[in-house]
PDB file of C-alpha atoms in Angstrom:
ATOM      1  CA  UNK Y 137       0.000   0.000   0.000  1.00  0.00           C
ATOM      2  CA  UNK Y 138       2.924   2.337  -0.499  1.00  0.00           C
ATOM      3  CA  UNK Y 139       1.117   3.864  -3.467  1.00  0.00           C
ATOM      4  CA  UNK Y 140      -1.771   5.098  -1.297  1.00  0.00           C
ATOM      5  CA  UNK Y 141      -2.072   8.826  -0.678  1.00  0.00           C
ATOM      6  CA  UNK Y 142      -4.273  10.454   1.984  1.00  0.00           C
ATOM      7  CA  UNK Y 143      -5.210  14.014   1.156  1.00  0.00           C
ATOM      8  CA  UNK Y 144      -7.734  16.596   2.271  1.00  0.00           C
ATOM      9  CA  UNK Y 145     -10.214  17.516  -0.447  1.00  0.00           C
ATOM     10  CA  UNK Y 146     -11.052  21.192  -0.706  1.00  0.00           C
ATOM     11  CA  UNK Y 147     -14.417  22.366  -2.045  1.00  0.00           C
ATOM     12  CA  UNK Y 148     -13.433  22.304  -5.719  1.00  0.00           C
ATOM     13  CA  UNK Y 149     -12.483  18.612  -5.362  1.00  0.00           C
ATOM     14  CA  UNK Y 150     -15.451  17.422  -3.272  1.00  0.00           C
ATOM     15  CA  UNK Y 151     -16.751  15.454  -6.271  1.00  0.00           C
ATOM     16  CA  UNK Y 152     -13.750  13.113  -6.055  1.00  0.00           C
ATOM     17  CA  UNK Y 153     -15.201  11.527  -2.891  1.00  0.00           C
ATOM     18  CA  UNK Y 154     -18.622  10.778  -4.366  1.00  0.00           C
ATOM     19  CA  UNK Y 155     -17.984   7.179  -5.452  1.00  0.00           C
ATOM     20  CA  UNK Y 156     -16.969   5.975  -1.980  1.00  0.00           C
ATOM     21  CA  UNK Y 157     -19.531   8.201  -0.245  1.00  0.00           C
ATOM     22  CA  UNK Y 158     -22.415   6.844  -2.277  1.00  0.00           C
ATOM     23  CA  UNK Y 159     -21.682   3.441  -0.695  1.00  0.00           C
ATOM     24  CA  UNK Y 160     -22.649   4.975   2.635  1.00  0.00           C
ATOM     25  CA  UNK Y 161     -25.200   7.519   1.393  1.00  0.00           C
ATOM     26  CA  UNK Y 162     -26.896   5.873  -1.630  1.00  0.00           C
ATOM     27  CA  UNK Y 163     -29.758   8.367  -1.668  1.00  0.00           C
ATOM     28  CA  UNK Y 164     -27.451  11.132  -2.924  1.00  0.00           C
ATOM     29  CA  UNK Y 165     -26.662  12.019  -6.514  1.00  0.00           C
ATOM     30  CA  UNK Y 166     -23.227  13.324  -7.437  1.00  0.00           C
ATOM     31  CA  UNK Y 167     -24.490  16.902  -7.848  1.00  0.00           C
ATOM     32  CA  UNK Y 168     -26.563  16.648  -4.666  1.00  0.00           C
ATOM     33  CA  UNK Y 169     -23.577  15.340  -2.707  1.00  0.00           C
ATOM     34  CA  UNK Y 170     -21.322  18.170  -3.870  1.00  0.00           C
ATOM     35  CA  UNK Y 171     -23.998  20.791  -3.156  1.00  0.00           C
ATOM     36  CA  UNK Y 172     -24.783  19.463   0.336  1.00  0.00           C
ATOM     37  CA  UNK Y 173     -21.137  19.184   1.320  1.00  0.00           C
ATOM     38  CA  UNK Y 174     -20.030  22.522  -0.082  1.00  0.00           C
ATOM     39  CA  UNK Y 175     -23.076  24.670   0.657  1.00  0.00           C
ATOM     40  CA  UNK Y 176     -24.381  23.199   3.895  1.00  0.00           C
ATOM     41  CA  UNK Y 177     -21.777  21.082   5.644  1.00  0.00           C
ATOM     42  CA  UNK Y 178     -18.504  22.910   4.957  1.00  0.00           C
ATOM     43  CA  UNK Y 179     -19.884  26.186   6.393  1.00  0.00           C
ATOM     44  CA  UNK Y 180     -20.544  24.195   9.598  1.00  0.00           C
ATOM     45  CA  UNK Y 181     -16.905  23.050   9.729  1.00  0.00           C
ATOM     46  CA  UNK Y 182     -17.176  19.763   7.807  1.00  0.00           C
ATOM     47  CA  UNK Y 183     -13.942  18.632   6.186  1.00  0.00           C
ATOM     48  CA  UNK Y 184     -13.370  15.817   3.709  1.00  0.00           C
ATOM     49  CA  UNK Y 185     -10.337  13.557   3.333  1.00  0.00           C
ATOM     50  CA  UNK Y 186      -9.772  11.033   0.572  1.00  0.00           C
ATOM     51  CA  UNK Y 187      -7.635   7.928   0.265  1.00  0.00           C
ATOM     52  CA  UNK Y 188      -6.266   7.586  -3.242  1.00  0.00           C
ATOM     53  CA  UNK Y 189      -5.484   4.249  -4.824  1.00  0.00           C
ATOM     54  CA  UNK Y 190      -2.209   4.625  -6.689  1.00  0.00           C
ATOM     55  CA  UNK Y 191      -3.077   2.090  -9.359  1.00  0.00           C
ATOM     56  CA  UNK Y 192      -6.427   3.565 -10.400  1.00  0.00           C
ATOM     57  CA  UNK Y 193      -5.612   7.170  -9.498  1.00  0.00           C
ATOM     58  CA  UNK Y 194      -9.023   7.494  -7.844  1.00  0.00           C
ATOM     59  CA  UNK Y 195     -10.319   8.288  -4.375  1.00  0.00           C
ATOM     60  CA  UNK Y 196     -11.496   4.878  -3.121  1.00  0.00           C
ATOM     61  CA  UNK Y 197     -12.187   5.752   0.523  1.00  0.00           C
ATOM     62  CA  UNK Y 198     -13.239   8.943   2.254  1.00  0.00           C
ATOM     63  CA  UNK Y 199     -13.810  10.419   5.677  1.00  0.00           C
ATOM     64  CA  UNK Y 200     -15.896  13.463   6.519  1.00  0.00           C
ATOM     65  CA  UNK Y 201     -15.446  15.041   9.935  1.00  0.00           C
ATOM     66  CA  UNK Y 202     -15.787  18.204  11.992  1.00  0.00           C
ATOM     67  CA  UNK Y 203     -14.557  19.664  15.237  1.00  0.00           C
ATOM     68  CA  UNK Y 204     -17.119  19.668  18.012  1.00  0.00           C
ATOM     69  CA  UNK Y 205     -17.404  20.401  21.688  1.00  0.00           C
ATOM     70  CA  UNK Y 206     -19.759  19.102  24.327  1.00  0.00           C
ATOM     71  CA  UNK Y 207     -20.110  19.059  28.087  1.00  0.00           C
ATOM     72  CA  UNK Y 208     -19.717  15.279  28.087  1.00  0.00           C
ATOM     73  CA  UNK Y 209     -16.619  15.000  25.873  1.00  0.00           C
ATOM     74  CA  UNK Y 210     -15.015  18.418  25.749  1.00  0.00           C
ATOM     75  CA  UNK Y 211     -13.338  19.365  22.489  1.00  0.00           C
ATOM     76  CA  UNK Y 212     -13.418  16.404  20.129  1.00  0.00           C
ATOM     77  CA  UNK Y 213     -13.374  15.473  16.488  1.00  0.00           C
ATOM     78  CA  UNK Y 214     -16.609  13.971  15.171  1.00  0.00           C
ATOM     79  CA  UNK Y 215     -16.389  11.629  12.166  1.00  0.00           C
ATOM     80  CA  UNK Y 216     -19.678  11.927  10.266  1.00  0.00           C
ATOM     81  CA  UNK Y 217     -18.749   9.664   7.366  1.00  0.00           C
ATOM     82  CA  UNK Y 218     -16.149   6.948   6.779  1.00  0.00           C
ATOM     83  CA  UNK Y 219     -16.474   4.622   3.817  1.00  0.00           C
ATOM     84  CA  UNK Y 220     -14.484   2.547   1.349  1.00  0.00           C
ATOM     85  CA  UNK Y 221     -15.435   1.227  -2.076  1.00  0.00           C
ATOM     86  CA  UNK Y 222     -16.466  -2.443  -1.661  1.00  0.00           C
ATOM     87  CA  UNK Y 223     -13.775  -3.767  -4.011  1.00  0.00           C
ATOM     88  CA  UNK Y 224     -11.088  -1.848  -2.083  1.00  0.00           C
ATOM     89  CA  UNK Y 225     -12.017  -2.943   1.446  1.00  0.00           C
ATOM     90  CA  UNK Y 226      -9.465  -4.843   3.482  1.00  0.00           C
ATOM     91  CA  UNK Y 227      -6.531  -2.969   1.945  1.00  0.00           C
ATOM     92  CA  UNK Y 228      -5.960  -0.496   4.785  1.00  0.00           C
ATOM     93  CA  UNK Y 229      -7.623   2.598   3.356  1.00  0.00           C
ATOM     94  CA  UNK Y 230     -10.000   3.156   6.295  1.00  0.00           C
ATOM     95  CA  UNK Y 231      -7.250   2.404   8.811  1.00  0.00           C
ATOM     96  CA  UNK Y 232      -5.022   5.004   7.181  1.00  0.00           C
ATOM     97  CA  UNK Y 233      -7.863   7.520   7.073  1.00  0.00           C
ATOM     98  CA  UNK Y 234      -8.493   6.980  10.795  1.00  0.00           C
ATOM     99  CA  UNK Y 235      -4.775   7.477  11.500  1.00  0.00           C
ATOM    100  CA  UNK Y 236      -4.833  10.723   9.490  1.00  0.00           C
ATOM    101  CA  UNK Y 237      -7.932  11.888  11.396  1.00  0.00           C
ATOM    102  CA  UNK Y 238      -6.245  11.051  14.704  1.00  0.00           C
ATOM    103  CA  UNK Y 239      -3.168  13.093  13.818  1.00  0.00           C
ATOM    104  CA  UNK Y 240      -5.426  15.995  12.836  1.00  0.00           C
ATOM    105  CA  UNK Y 241      -7.420  15.708  16.073  1.00  0.00           C
ATOM    106  CA  UNK Y 242      -4.193  15.837  18.092  1.00  0.00           C
ATOM    107  CA  UNK Y 243      -2.953  18.809  16.050  1.00  0.00           C
ATOM    108  CA  UNK Y 244      -6.215  20.643  16.776  1.00  0.00           C
ATOM    109  CA  UNK Y 245      -5.992  19.924  20.504  1.00  0.00           C
ATOM    110  CA  UNK Y 246      -8.966  17.570  20.609  1.00  0.00           C
ATOM    111  CA  UNK Y 247      -9.172  15.158  23.531  1.00  0.00           C
ATOM    112  CA  UNK Y 248     -11.160  12.462  21.716  1.00  0.00           C
ATOM    113  CA  UNK Y 249     -12.498  11.217  18.385  1.00  0.00           C
ATOM    114  CA  UNK Y 250     -16.147  10.168  18.103  1.00  0.00           C
ATOM    115  CA  UNK Y 251     -18.059   8.399  15.371  1.00  0.00           C
ATOM    116  CA  UNK Y 252     -21.320   6.532  14.870  1.00  0.00           C
ATOM    117  CA  UNK Y 253     -21.720   3.381  12.812  1.00  0.00           C
ATOM    118  CA  UNK Y 254     -24.956   1.770  11.716  1.00  0.00           C
ATOM    119  CA  UNK Y 255     -25.872  -1.272  13.771  1.00  0.00           C
ATOM    120  CA  UNK Y 256     -25.647  -3.470  10.654  1.00  0.00           C
ATOM    121  CA  UNK Y 257     -22.062  -2.411   9.728  1.00  0.00           C
ATOM    122  CA  UNK Y 258     -20.267  -5.278  11.484  1.00  0.00           C
ATOM    123  CA  UNK Y 259     -17.057  -4.989   9.446  1.00  0.00           C
ATOM    124  CA  UNK Y 260     -16.833  -1.315  10.410  1.00  0.00           C
ATOM    125  CA  UNK Y 261     -17.410  -2.178  14.072  1.00  0.00           C
ATOM    126  CA  UNK Y 262     -14.511  -4.650  13.961  1.00  0.00           C
ATOM    127  CA  UNK Y 263     -12.276  -2.018  12.372  1.00  0.00           C
ATOM    128  CA  UNK Y 264     -13.157   0.587  14.986  1.00  0.00           C
ATOM    129  CA  UNK Y 265     -12.600  -1.786  17.891  1.00  0.00           C
ATOM    130  CA  UNK Y 266      -9.330  -3.017  16.360  1.00  0.00           C
ATOM    131  CA  UNK Y 267      -8.090   0.586  16.034  1.00  0.00           C
ATOM    132  CA  UNK Y 268      -8.752   1.473  19.669  1.00  0.00           C
ATOM    133  CA  UNK Y 269     -12.295   2.800  19.695  1.00  0.00           C
ATOM    134  CA  UNK Y 270     -14.691   1.786  22.454  1.00  0.00           C
ATOM    135  CA  UNK Y 271     -18.485   1.804  22.673  1.00  0.00           C
ATOM    136  CA  UNK Y 272     -19.155   4.234  25.540  1.00  0.00           C
ATOM    137  CA  UNK Y 273     -22.854   4.795  24.866  1.00  0.00           C
ATOM    138  CA  UNK Y 274     -25.813   4.137  22.595  1.00  0.00           C
ATOM    139  CA  UNK Y 275     -26.964   6.718  20.084  1.00  0.00           C
ATOM    140  CA  UNK Y 276     -30.753   7.085  19.906  1.00  0.00           C
ATOM    141  CA  UNK Y 277     -32.698   8.785  17.140  1.00  0.00           C
ATOM    142  CA  UNK Y 278     -36.331   9.539  16.446  1.00  0.00           C
ATOM    143  CA  UNK Y 279     -37.720  10.450  13.044  1.00  0.00           C
ATOM    144  CA  UNK Y 280     -40.102  13.403  12.925  1.00  0.00           C
TER     145      UNK Y 280
END
């Protein structure tokens, strides 16, 4: 995996993360994804990082995150999205993205990293546990 590159994607390159992100957010179109990220999420502090596959020259995994602060956790980095193209899973892309995010969290002075994962994403759960994450609480949601 020496030909893998992790790089932050600025607004003009948001579109590069669509293929991996649509694995996690299949309801989005390419144009809708770019618009939501650039016009709604980035102004709220959302940042996007891609993992490039050196052979294909494409972003095959991506992480979207933001800085946050709460009474319970203090200043922390919140990972909203982390996904890898199905044919590229198991090659270390998500692990390298998490390592990049951890370095960035430390650089920003965050005390913790937080993320949610769907209850059905067992492979993701194994990755998170293997990379040092714990399950400190349940996340509840209610549709309105």
